[in-house]
Amino acid sequence: MSRIIPLKLGFSDAHLVLDKQAILIDTGFNVTKKHYLSLFSLAGIKPQDITLLVITHGHADHYGNVRLLKELTGAPVLCHTQAAQALQTGVDEAIVPCKGLGESVWKQIKNHLPTTSSTIMPNLLAGKAFDLTPYGVAGKILHTPGHTPGSLSVLLNSGEAIVGDLIVKPPFSLVPSLAYFATDETALQRSVSHLLQEAHTFFGGHGGPFYKKDILPLLTKSK
């Protein structure tokens, strides 16, 4: 059975998945090598135990430390084909506020977004699906566009999913929301609906865990 360990890394969360082996999903940003080593030690693993680095999408708070982590772990880096350019150039995928909440949050954070000068060539590019069994984890990676065109989610056989920014906790609220930044709101709803067919618990890059009963009503709400 897989075990998910959320790692609070400043502006966003990364997630360790421990199974027969370990994978790390996202990297946080502006985090020191010493801090990573401390978090890995607390989780009972060494950096070289990590077999794969998964980047959920091309925003710097999720991939900004990927070069450091690749050097630390020796693990290959995987992202979606449409997020690869962000990792190679350091230029993020687009951030598109949805009406209402998205526009409000954007006004609060637009001058405080992390930027990155670190770039890297991904070792693996995922398309529609990618099997994690060879990396010691019972699950798969799915293409779940909506927040960005290159968004991925990790769906474990346990029914748990790590979804990047598809589902978030808005500021000053305990109630989850679908991404309030979305390049394609229809694709976002479709991606979440697809995940709900197999997942009951969701871990996001900005909050969680969230549960199926709380996510289902979001599919009928407009932002």
JSON list of C-alpha atoms in Angstrom, two decimals:
[
{"chain": "A", "resi": 1, "resn": "MET", "atom": "CA", "xyz": [0.00, 0.00, 0.00]},
{"chain": "A", "resi": 2, "resn": "SER", "atom": "CA", "xyz": [1.34, 3.40, -0.95]},
{"chain": "A", "resi": 3, "resn": "ARG", "atom": "CA", "xyz": [1.89, 6.09, 1.68]},
{"chain": "A", "resi": 4, "resn": "ILE", "atom": "CA", "xyz": [1.70, 9.78, 0.79]},
{"chain": "A", "resi": 5, "resn": "ILE", "atom": "CA", "xyz": [3.75, 12.29, 2.76]},
{"chain": "A", "resi": 6, "resn": "PRO", "atom": "CA", "xyz": [2.98, 15.96, 2.01]},
{"chain": "A", "resi": 7, "resn": "LEU", "atom": "CA", "xyz": [6.03, 18.21, 2.21]},
{"chain": "A", "resi": 8, "resn": "LYS", "atom": "CA", "xyz": [5.35, 21.86, 3.03]},
{"chain": "A", "resi": 9, "resn": "LEU", "atom": "CA", "xyz": [7.82, 23.80, 0.91]},
{"chain": "A", "resi": 10, "resn": "GLY", "atom": "CA", "xyz": [6.87, 27.43, 1.28]},
{"chain": "A", "resi": 11, "resn": "PHE", "atom": "CA", "xyz": [4.52, 28.62, -1.46]},
{"chain": "A", "resi": 12, "resn": "SER", "atom": "CA", "xyz": [3.49, 25.11, -2.51]},
{"chain": "A", "resi": 13, "resn": "ASP", "atom": "CA", "xyz": [3.45, 21.48, -1.39]},
{"chain": "A", "resi": 14, "resn": "ALA", "atom": "CA", "xyz": [5.41, 18.56, -2.77]},
{"chain": "A", "resi": 15, "resn": "HIS", "atom": "CA", "xyz": [4.50, 14.93, -2.07]},
{"chain": "A", "resi": 16, "resn": "LEU", "atom": "CA", "xyz": [6.56, 11.86, -1.37]},
{"chain": "A", "resi": 17, "resn": "VAL", "atom": "CA", "xyz": [4.93, 8.58, -2.32]},
{"chain": "A", "resi": 18, "resn": "LEU", "atom": "CA", "xyz": [6.41, 5.61, -0.50]},
{"chain": "A", "resi": 19, "resn": "ASP", "atom": "CA", "xyz": [5.67, 2.12, -1.75]},
{"chain": "A", "resi": 20, "resn": "LYS", "atom": "CA", "xyz": [8.13, -0.62, -2.73]},
{"chain": "A", "resi": 21, "resn": "GLN", "atom": "CA", "xyz": [10.25, 2.37, -3.73]},
{"chain": "A", "resi": 22, "resn": "ALA", "atom": "CA", "xyz": [9.74, 6.13, -3.54]},
{"chain": "A", "resi": 23, "resn": "ILE", "atom": "CA", "xyz": [8.86, 8.89, -5.97]},
{"chain": "A", "resi": 24, "resn": "LEU", "atom": "CA", "xyz": [8.72, 12.64, -5.40]},
{"chain": "A", "resi": 25, "resn": "ILE", "atom": "CA", "xyz": [5.99, 14.76, -6.96]},
{"chain": "A", "resi": 26, "resn": "ASP", "atom": "CA", "xyz": [6.96, 18.42, -7.49]},
{"chain": "A", "resi": 27, "resn": "THR", "atom": "CA", "xyz": [9.82, 20.26, -5.84]},
{"chain": "A", "resi": 28, "resn": "GLY", "atom": "CA", "xyz": [8.72, 23.44, -4.12]},
{"chain": "A", "resi": 29, "resn": "PHE", "atom": "CA", "xyz": [10.89, 26.48, -4.69]},
{"chain": "A", "resi": 30, "resn": "ASN", "atom": "CA", "xyz": [13.76, 28.24, -2.92]},
{"chain": "A", "resi": 31, "resn": "VAL", "atom": "CA", "xyz": [14.39, 25.24, -0.64]},
{"chain": "A", "resi": 32, "resn": "THR", "atom": "CA", "xyz": [17.87, 24.31, 0.54]},
{"chain": "A", "resi": 33, "resn": "LYS", "atom": "CA", "xyz": [19.58, 20.97, 0.13]},
{"chain": "A", "resi": 34, "resn": "LYS", "atom": "CA", "xyz": [19.78, 20.74, 3.92]},
{"chain": "A", "resi": 35, "resn": "HIS", "atom": "CA", "xyz": [16.02, 21.12, 4.25]},
{"chain": "A", "resi": 36, "resn": "TYR", "atom": "CA", "xyz": [15.32, 18.40, 1.69]},
{"chain": "A", "resi": 37, "resn": "LEU", "atom": "CA", "xyz": [17.73, 16.04, 3.46]},
{"chain": "A", "resi": 38, "resn": "SER", "atom": "CA", "xyz": [15.95, 16.73, 6.74]},
{"chain": "A", "resi": 39, "resn": "LEU", "atom": "CA", "xyz": [12.53, 15.99, 5.23]},
{"chain": "A", "resi": 40, "resn": "PHE", "atom": "CA", "xyz": [13.75, 12.80, 3.58]},
{"chain": "A", "resi": 41, "resn": "SER", "atom": "CA", "xyz": [15.32, 11.66, 6.84]},
{"chain": "A", "resi": 42, "resn": "LEU", "atom": "CA", "xyz": [12.06, 12.27, 8.71]},
{"chain": "A", "resi": 43, "resn": "ALA", "atom": "CA", "xyz": [10.31, 10.14, 6.09]},
{"chain": "A", "resi": 44, "resn": "GLY", "atom": "CA", "xyz": [12.85, 7.36, 6.65]},
{"chain": "A", "resi": 45, "resn": "ILE", "atom": "CA", "xyz": [14.47, 7.48, 3.23]},
{"chain": "A", "resi": 46, "resn": "LYS", "atom": "CA", "xyz": [17.71, 8.57, 1.62]},
{"chain": "A", "resi": 47, "resn": "PRO", "atom": "CA", "xyz": [17.75, 10.79, -1.48]},
{"chain": "A", "resi": 48, "resn": "GLN", "atom": "CA", "xyz": [18.95, 7.93, -3.66]},
{"chain": "A", "resi": 49, "resn": "ASP", "atom": "CA", "xyz": [15.87, 5.90, -2.67]},
{"chain": "A", "resi": 50, "resn": "ILE", "atom": "CA", "xyz": [13.79, 8.18, -4.90]},
{"chain": "A", "resi": 51, "resn": "THR", "atom": "CA", "xyz": [13.37, 6.55, -8.30]},
{"chain": "A", "resi": 52, "resn": "LEU", "atom": "CA", "xyz": [11.47, 9.30, -10.15]},
{"chain": "A", "resi": 53, "resn": "LEU", "atom": "CA", "xyz": [10.85, 13.05, -9.96]},
{"chain": "A", "resi": 54, "resn": "VAL", "atom": "CA", "xyz": [7.40, 13.95, -11.31]},
{"chain": "A", "resi": 55, "resn": "ILE", "atom": "CA", "xyz": [6.56, 17.55, -12.20]},
{"chain": "A", "resi": 56, "resn": "THR", "atom": "CA", "xyz": [2.80, 18.13, -12.29]},
{"chain": "A", "resi": 57, "resn": "HIS", "atom": "CA", "xyz": [3.00, 21.26, -14.45]},
{"chain": "A", "resi": 58, "resn": "GLY", "atom": "CA", "xyz": [5.22, 24.08, -15.62]},
{"chain": "A", "resi": 59, "resn": "HIS", "atom": "CA", "xyz": [4.86, 26.70, -12.88]},
{"chain": "A", "resi": 60, "resn": "ALA", "atom": "CA", "xyz": [8.00, 27.62, -10.98]},
{"chain": "A", "resi": 61, "resn": "ASP", "atom": "CA", "xyz": [6.63, 26.85, -7.52]},
{"chain": "A", "resi": 62, "resn": "HIS", "atom": "CA", "xyz": [6.29, 23.24, -8.69]},
{"chain": "A", "resi": 63, "resn": "TYR", "atom": "CA", "xyz": [9.50, 22.74, -10.69]},
{"chain": "A", "resi": 64, "resn": "GLY", "atom": "CA", "xyz": [11.84, 25.51, -9.55]},
{"chain": "A", "resi": 65, "resn": "ASN", "atom": "CA", "xyz": [14.19, 23.24, -7.59]},
{"chain": "A", "resi": 66, "resn": "VAL", "atom": "CA", "xyz": [14.15, 20.33, -10.01]},
{"chain": "A", "resi": 67, "resn": "ARG", "atom": "CA", "xyz": [17.84, 20.65, -10.95]},
{"chain": "A", "resi": 68, "resn": "LEU", "atom": "CA", "xyz": [18.92, 20.52, -7.31]},
{"chain": "A", "resi": 69, "resn": "LEU", "atom": "CA", "xyz": [16.74, 17.50, -6.64]},
{"chain": "A", "resi": 70, "resn": "LYS", "atom": "CA", "xyz": [17.95, 15.66, -9.71]},
{"chain": "A", "resi": 71, "resn": "GLU", "atom": "CA", "xyz": [21.55, 16.21, -8.57]},
{"chain": "A", "resi": 72, "resn": "LEU", "atom": "CA", "xyz": [20.63, 15.13, -5.04]},
{"chain": "A", "resi": 73, "resn": "THR", "atom": "CA", "xyz": [18.66, 11.99, -5.93]},
{"chain": "A", "resi": 74, "resn": "GLY", "atom": "CA", "xyz": [20.00, 10.93, -9.32]},
{"chain": "A", "resi": 75, "resn": "ALA", "atom": "CA", "xyz": [16.41, 10.21, -10.34]},
{"chain": "A", "resi": 76, "resn": "PRO", "atom": "CA", "xyz": [15.04, 10.91, -13.83]},
{"chain": "A", "resi": 77, "resn": "VAL", "atom": "CA", "xyz": [12.68, 13.86, -14.28]},
{"chain": "A", "resi": 78, "resn": "LEU", "atom": "CA", "xyz": [9.26, 13.35, -15.84]},
{"chain": "A", "resi": 79, "resn": "CYS", "atom": "CA", "xyz": [6.76, 15.94, -17.03]},
{"chain": "A", "resi": 80, "resn": "HIS", "atom": "CA", "xyz": [4.11, 16.19, -19.73]},
{"chain": "A", "resi": 81, "resn": "THR", "atom": "CA", "xyz": [5.23, 17.01, -23.24]},
{"chain": "A", "resi": 82, "resn": "GLN", "atom": "CA", "xyz": [3.46, 20.39, -23.02]},
{"chain": "A", "resi": 83, "resn": "ALA", "atom": "CA", "xyz": [5.27, 21.34, -19.79]},
{"chain": "A", "resi": 84, "resn": "ALA", "atom": "CA", "xyz": [8.73, 20.43, -21.09]},
{"chain": "A", "resi": 85, "resn": "GLN", "atom": "CA", "xyz": [9.42, 23.87, -22.53]},
{"chain": "A", "resi": 86, "resn": "ALA", "atom": "CA", "xyz": [8.93, 25.49, -19.13]},
{"chain": "A", "resi": 87, "resn": "LEU", "atom": "CA", "xyz": [11.53, 23.22, -17.54]},
{"chain": "A", "resi": 88, "resn": "GLN", "atom": "CA", "xyz": [13.95, 23.74, -20.41]},
{"chain": "A", "resi": 89, "resn": "THR", "atom": "CA", "xyz": [13.64, 27.54, -20.56]},
{"chain": "A", "resi": 90, "resn": "GLY", "atom": "CA", "xyz": [12.48, 28.61, -17.10]},
{"chain": "A", "resi": 91, "resn": "VAL", "atom": "CA", "xyz": [9.50, 30.37, -18.71]},
{"chain": "A", "resi": 92, "resn": "ASP", "atom": "CA", "xyz": [6.31, 29.19, -17.06]},
{"chain": "A", "resi": 93, "resn": "GLU", "atom": "CA", "xyz": [3.19, 27.86, -18.69]},
{"chain": "A", "resi": 94, "resn": "ALA", "atom": "CA", "xyz": [0.51, 30.56, -18.84]},
{"chain": "A", "resi": 95, "resn": "ILE", "atom": "CA", "xyz": [-1.38, 31.61, -15.70]},
{"chain": "A", "resi": 96, "resn": "VAL", "atom": "CA", "xyz": [-4.97, 32.47, -16.62]},
{"chain": "A", "resi": 97, "resn": "PRO", "atom": "CA", "xyz": [-7.27, 33.70, -13.81]},
{"chain": "A", "resi": 98, "resn": "CYS", "atom": "CA", "xyz": [-10.84, 32.45, -13.89]},
{"chain": "A", "resi": 99, "resn": "LYS", "atom": "CA", "xyz": [-13.52, 35.04, -13.29]},
{"chain": "A", "resi": 100, "resn": "GLY", "atom": "CA", "xyz": [-14.39, 35.95, -9.71]},
{"chain": "A", "resi": 101, "resn": "LEU", "atom": "CA", "xyz": [-12.13, 34.10, -7.30]},
{"chain": "A", "resi": 102, "resn": "GLY", "atom": "CA", "xyz": [-9.30, 33.76, -9.79]},
{"chain": "A", "resi": 103, "resn": "GLU", "atom": "CA", "xyz": [-9.18, 37.46, -10.54]},
{"chain": "A", "resi": 104, "resn": "SER", "atom": "CA", "xyz": [-9.29, 38.29, -6.83]},
{"chain": "A", "resi": 105, "resn": "VAL", "atom": "CA", "xyz": [-6.45, 35.91, -5.94]},
{"chain": "A", "resi": 106, "resn": "TRP", "atom": "CA", "xyz": [-4.42, 37.07, -8.94]},
{"chain": "A", "resi": 107, "resn": "LYS", "atom": "CA", "xyz": [-4.48, 40.66, -7.67]},
{"chain": "A", "resi": 108, "resn": "GLN", "atom": "CA", "xyz": [-3.07, 39.44, -4.34]},
{"chain": "A", "resi": 109, "resn": "ILE", "atom": "CA", "xyz": [-0.25, 37.27, -5.65]},
{"chain": "A", "resi": 110, "resn": "LYS", "atom": "CA", "xyz": [0.77, 38.54, -9.10]},
{"chain": "A", "resi": 111, "resn": "ASN", "atom": "CA", "xyz": [3.64, 40.61, -7.70]},
{"chain": "A", "resi": 112, "resn": "HIS", "atom": "CA", "xyz": [4.86, 37.80, -5.44]},
{"chain": "A", "resi": 113, "resn": "LEU", "atom": "CA", "xyz": [5.14, 34.84, -7.81]},
{"chain": "A", "resi": 114, "resn": "PRO", "atom": "CA", "xyz": [8.35, 32.80, -7.70]},
{"chain": "A", "resi": 115, "resn": "THR", "atom": "CA", "xyz": [10.58, 32.90, -10.73]},
{"chain": "A", "resi": 116, "resn": "THR", "atom": "CA", "xyz": [13.34, 30.52, -11.69]},
{"chain": "A", "resi": 117, "resn": "SER", "atom": "CA", "xyz": [16.61, 30.74, -13.56]},
{"chain": "A", "resi": 118, "resn": "SER", "atom": "CA", "xyz": [17.27, 27.00, -13.16]},
{"chain": "A", "resi": 119, "resn": "THR", "atom": "CA", "xyz": [16.54, 24.95, -16.26]},
{"chain": "A", "resi": 120, "resn": "ILE", "atom": "CA", "xyz": [16.73, 21.26, -17.03]},
{"chain": "A", "resi": 121, "resn": "MET", "atom": "CA", "xyz": [16.05, 18.82, -19.85]},
{"chain": "A", "resi": 122, "resn": "PRO", "atom": "CA", "xyz": [13.39, 16.32, -18.71]},
{"chain": "A", "resi": 123, "resn": "ASN", "atom": "CA", "xyz": [14.43, 12.70, -19.04]},
{"chain": "A", "resi": 124, "resn": "LEU", "atom": "CA", "xyz": [10.90, 11.38, -19.62]},
{"chain": "A", "resi": 125, "resn": "LEU", "atom": "CA", "xyz": [7.91, 12.94, -21.35]},
{"chain": "A", "resi": 126, "resn": "ALA", "atom": "CA", "xyz": [4.45, 11.59, -20.60]},
{"chain": "A", "resi": 127, "resn": "GLY", "atom": "CA", "xyz": [1.56, 11.73, -23.03]},
{"chain": "A", "resi": 128, "resn": "LYS", "atom": "CA", "xyz": [-1.85, 10.45, -21.99]},
{"chain": "A", "resi": 129, "resn": "ALA", "atom": "CA", "xyz": [-0.72, 7.90, -19.39]},
{"chain": "A", "resi": 130, "resn": "PHE", "atom": "CA", "xyz": [2.44, 6.54, -17.76]},
{"chain": "A", "resi": 131, "resn": "ASP", "atom": "CA", "xyz": [2.77, 3.39, -15.65]},
{"chain": "A", "resi": 132, "resn": "LEU", "atom": "CA", "xyz": [4.58, 3.84, -12.31]},
{"chain": "A", "resi": 133, "resn": "THR", "atom": "CA", "xyz": [5.03, 0.13, -11.61]},
{"chain": "A", "resi": 134, "resn": "PRO", "atom": "CA", "xyz": [8.63, 0.06, -12.94]},
{"chain": "A", "resi": 135, "resn": "TYR", "atom": "CA", "xyz": [9.46, 2.78, -10.40]},
{"chain": "A", "resi": 136, "resn": "GLY", "atom": "CA", "xyz": [8.17, 0.78, -7.45]},
{"chain": "A", "resi": 137, "resn": "VAL", "atom": "CA", "xyz": [4.82, 2.52, -7.02]},
{"chain": "A", "resi": 138, "resn": "ALA", "atom": "CA", "xyz": [1.38, 1.00, -7.62]},
{"chain": "A", "resi": 139, "resn": "GLY", "atom": "CA", "xyz": [-0.25, 3.62, -9.79]},
{"chain": "A", "resi": 140, "resn": "LYS", "atom": "CA", "xyz": [-0.09, 5.66, -12.95]},
{"chain": "A", "resi": 141, "resn": "ILE", "atom": "CA", "xyz": [0.31, 9.19, -14.24]},
{"chain": "A", "resi": 142, "resn": "LEU", "atom": "CA", "xyz": [-2.51, 10.75, -16.22]},
{"chain": "A", "resi": 143, "resn": "HIS", "atom": "CA", "xyz": [-2.66, 13.84, -18.40]},
{"chain": "A", "resi": 144, "resn": "THR", "atom": "CA", "xyz": [-5.16, 16.14, -16.65]},
{"chain": "A", "resi": 145, "resn": "PRO", "atom": "CA", "xyz": [-5.20, 19.45, -18.51]},
{"chain": "A", "resi": 146, "resn": "GLY", "atom": "CA", "xyz": [-7.19, 22.47, -17.45]},
{"chain": "A", "resi": 147, "resn": "HIS", "atom": "CA", "xyz": [-5.06, 24.38, -14.98]},
{"chain": "A", "resi": 148, "resn": "THR", "atom": "CA", "xyz": [-2.41, 24.32, -17.69]},
{"chain": "A", "resi": 149, "resn": "PRO", "atom": "CA", "xyz": [-2.17, 22.34, -20.94]},
{"chain": "A", "resi": 150, "resn": "GLY", "atom": "CA", "xyz": [0.73, 20.34, -19.48]},
{"chain": "A", "resi": 151, "resn": "SER", "atom": "CA", "xyz": [-0.84, 19.36, -16.15]},
{"chain": "A", "resi": 152, "resn": "LEU", "atom": "CA", "xyz": [-0.38, 15.80, -14.85]},
{"chain": "A", "resi": 153, "resn": "SER", "atom": "CA", "xyz": [-1.88, 13.91, -11.92]},
{"chain": "A", "resi": 154, "resn": "VAL", "atom": "CA", "xyz": [-0.62, 10.82, -10.13]},
{"chain": "A", "resi": 155, "resn": "LEU", "atom": "CA", "xyz": [-3.38, 8.28, -9.52]},
{"chain": "A", "resi": 156, "resn": "LEU", "atom": "CA", "xyz": [-2.51, 5.51, -7.08]},
{"chain": "A", "resi": 157, "resn": "ASN", "atom": "CA", "xyz": [-4.16, 2.11, -6.99]},
{"chain": "A", "resi": 158, "resn": "SER", "atom": "CA", "xyz": [-5.25, 2.96, -3.45]},
{"chain": "A", "resi": 159, "resn": "GLY", "atom": "CA", "xyz": [-7.70, 5.54, -4.83]},
{"chain": "A", "resi": 160, "resn": "GLU", "atom": "CA", "xyz": [-5.59, 8.50, -3.79]},
{"chain": "A", "resi": 161, "resn": "ALA", "atom": "CA", "xyz": [-4.50, 11.14, -6.28]},
{"chain": "A", "resi": 162, "resn": "ILE", "atom": "CA", "xyz": [-1.88, 13.90, -6.26]},
{"chain": "A", "resi": 163, "resn": "VAL", "atom": "CA", "xyz": [-3.31, 16.52, -8.58]},
{"chain": "A", "resi": 164, "resn": "GLY", "atom": "CA", "xyz": [-0.99, 19.53, -8.67]},
{"chain": "A", "resi": 165, "resn": "ASP", "atom": "CA", "xyz": [-3.19, 22.63, -8.89]},
{"chain": "A", "resi": 166, "resn": "LEU", "atom": "CA", "xyz": [-6.36, 21.05, -10.30]},
{"chain": "A", "resi": 167, "resn": "ILE", "atom": "CA", "xyz": [-7.91, 21.34, -6.84]},
{"chain": "A", "resi": 168, "resn": "VAL", "atom": "CA", "xyz": [-6.80, 23.98, -4.35]},
{"chain": "A", "resi": 169, "resn": "LYS", "atom": "CA", "xyz": [-7.67, 25.51, -1.00]},
{"chain": "A", "resi": 170, "resn": "PRO", "atom": "CA", "xyz": [-8.53, 29.16, -1.61]},
{"chain": "A", "resi": 171, "resn": "PRO", "atom": "CA", "xyz": [-7.05, 31.79, 0.74]},
{"chain": "A", "resi": 172, "resn": "PHE", "atom": "CA", "xyz": [-9.03, 32.22, 3.95]},
{"chain": "A", "resi": 173, "resn": "SER", "atom": "CA", "xyz": [-11.29, 29.23, 3.24]},
{"chain": "A", "resi": 174, "resn": "LEU", "atom": "CA", "xyz": [-11.46, 25.62, 4.40]},
{"chain": "A", "resi": 175, "resn": "VAL", "atom": "CA", "xyz": [-13.57, 24.61, 1.40]},
{"chain": "A", "resi": 176, "resn": "PRO", "atom": "CA", "xyz": [-11.70, 23.28, -1.65]},
{"chain": "A", "resi": 177, "resn": "SER", "atom": "CA", "xyz": [-12.10, 24.80, -5.08]},
{"chain": "A", "resi": 178, "resn": "LEU", "atom": "CA", "xyz": [-11.34, 23.74, -8.59]},
{"chain": "A", "resi": 179, "resn": "ALA", "atom": "CA", "xyz": [-8.33, 25.63, -9.91]},
{"chain": "A", "resi": 180, "resn": "TYR", "atom": "CA", "xyz": [-9.08, 29.35, -10.02]},
{"chain": "A", "resi": 181, "resn": "PHE", "atom": "CA", "xyz": [-6.32, 29.71, -12.60]},
{"chain": "A", "resi": 182, "resn": "ALA", "atom": "CA", "xyz": [-7.22, 27.68, -15.68]},
{"chain": "A", "resi": 183, "resn": "THR", "atom": "CA", "xyz": [-6.25, 27.90, -19.33]},
{"chain": "A", "resi": 184, "resn": "ASP", "atom": "CA", "xyz": [-9.29, 25.75, -20.17]},
{"chain": "A", "resi": 185, "resn": "GLU", "atom": "CA", "xyz": [-12.14, 25.51, -17.66]},
{"chain": "A", "resi": 186, "resn": "THR", "atom": "CA", "xyz": [-13.97, 22.84, -19.67]},
{"chain": "A", "resi": 187, "resn": "ALA", "atom": "CA", "xyz": [-10.87, 20.66, -19.73]},
{"chain": "A", "resi": 188, "resn": "LEU", "atom": "CA", "xyz": [-10.41, 21.29, -15.99]},
{"chain": "A", "resi": 189, "resn": "GLN", "atom": "CA", "xyz": [-13.92, 20.00, -15.22]},
{"chain": "A", "resi": 190, "resn": "ARG", "atom": "CA", "xyz": [-13.37, 17.02, -17.52]},
{"chain": "A", "resi": 191, "resn": "SER", "atom": "CA", "xyz": [-10.04, 16.14, -15.87]},
{"chain": "A", "resi": 192, "resn": "VAL", "atom": "CA", "xyz": [-11.47, 16.28, -12.35]},
{"chain": "A", "resi": 193, "resn": "SER", "atom": "CA", "xyz": [-14.54, 14.30, -13.41]},
{"chain": "A", "resi": 194, "resn": "HIS", "atom": "CA", "xyz": [-12.28, 11.61, -14.87]},
{"chain": "A", "resi": 195, "resn": "LEU", "atom": "CA", "xyz": [-10.23, 11.39, -11.68]},
{"chain": "A", "resi": 196, "resn": "LEU", "atom": "CA", "xyz": [-13.37, 11.11, -9.56]},
{"chain": "A", "resi": 197, "resn": "GLN", "atom": "CA", "xyz": [-14.19, 7.85, -11.33]},
{"chain": "A", "resi": 198, "resn": "GLU", "atom": "CA", "xyz": [-11.22, 6.20, -9.62]},
{"chain": "A", "resi": 199, "resn": "ALA", "atom": "CA", "xyz": [-10.08, 8.45, -6.76]},
{"chain": "A", "resi": 200, "resn": "HIS", "atom": "CA", "xyz": [-11.62, 9.23, -3.38]},
{"chain": "A", "resi": 201, "resn": "THR", "atom": "CA", "xyz": [-8.88, 11.38, -1.82]},
{"chain": "A", "resi": 202, "resn": "PHE", "atom": "CA", "xyz": [-6.99, 14.24, -3.45]},
{"chain": "A", "resi": 203, "resn": "PHE", "atom": "CA", "xyz": [-3.73, 15.94, -2.48]},
{"chain": "A", "resi": 204, "resn": "GLY", "atom": "CA", "xyz": [-3.04, 19.30, -4.09]},
{"chain": "A", "resi": 205, "resn": "GLY", "atom": "CA", "xyz": [-0.06, 21.54, -4.49]},
{"chain": "A", "resi": 206, "resn": "HIS", "atom": "CA", "xyz": [-1.84, 24.11, -2.33]},
{"chain": "A", "resi": 207, "resn": "GLY", "atom": "CA", "xyz": [-3.76, 22.20, 0.31]},
{"chain": "A", "resi": 208, "resn": "GLY", "atom": "CA", "xyz": [-5.43, 18.91, 1.00]},
{"chain": "A", "resi": 209, "resn": "PRO", "atom": "CA", "xyz": [-6.25, 16.19, 1.50]},
{"chain": "A", "resi": 210, "resn": "PHE", "atom": "CA", "xyz": [-9.63, 16.82, -0.10]},
{"chain": "A", "resi": 211, "resn": "TYR", "atom": "CA", "xyz": [-12.35, 14.20, -0.34]},
{"chain": "A", "resi": 212, "resn": "LYS", "atom": "CA", "xyz": [-14.67, 13.03, -3.09]},
{"chain": "A", "resi": 213, "resn": "LYS", "atom": "CA", "xyz": [-17.81, 14.21, -1.29]},
{"chain": "A", "resi": 214, "resn": "ASP", "atom": "CA", "xyz": [-16.42, 17.75, -1.23]},
{"chain": "A", "resi": 215, "resn": "ILE", "atom": "CA", "xyz": [-15.20, 17.71, -4.83]},
{"chain": "A", "resi": 216, "resn": "LEU", "atom": "CA", "xyz": [-18.33, 16.38, -6.54]},
{"chain": "A", "resi": 217, "resn": "PRO", "atom": "CA", "xyz": [-20.39, 19.55, -5.92]},
{"chain": "A", "resi": 218, "resn": "LEU", "atom": "CA", "xyz": [-17.65, 21.69, -7.49]},
{"chain": "A", "resi": 219, "resn": "LEU", "atom": "CA", "xyz": [-18.32, 20.19, -10.92]},
{"chain": "A", "resi": 220, "resn": "THR", "atom": "CA", "xyz": [-21.71, 21.89, -11.09]},
{"chain": "A", "resi": 221, "resn": "LYS", "atom": "CA", "xyz": [-20.56, 25.29, -9.82]},
{"chain": "A", "resi": 222, "resn": "SER", "atom": "CA", "xyz": [-19.40, 28.11, -12.05]},
{"chain": "A", "resi": 223, "resn": "LYS", "atom": "CA", "xyz": [-16.55, 30.28, -10.88]}
]
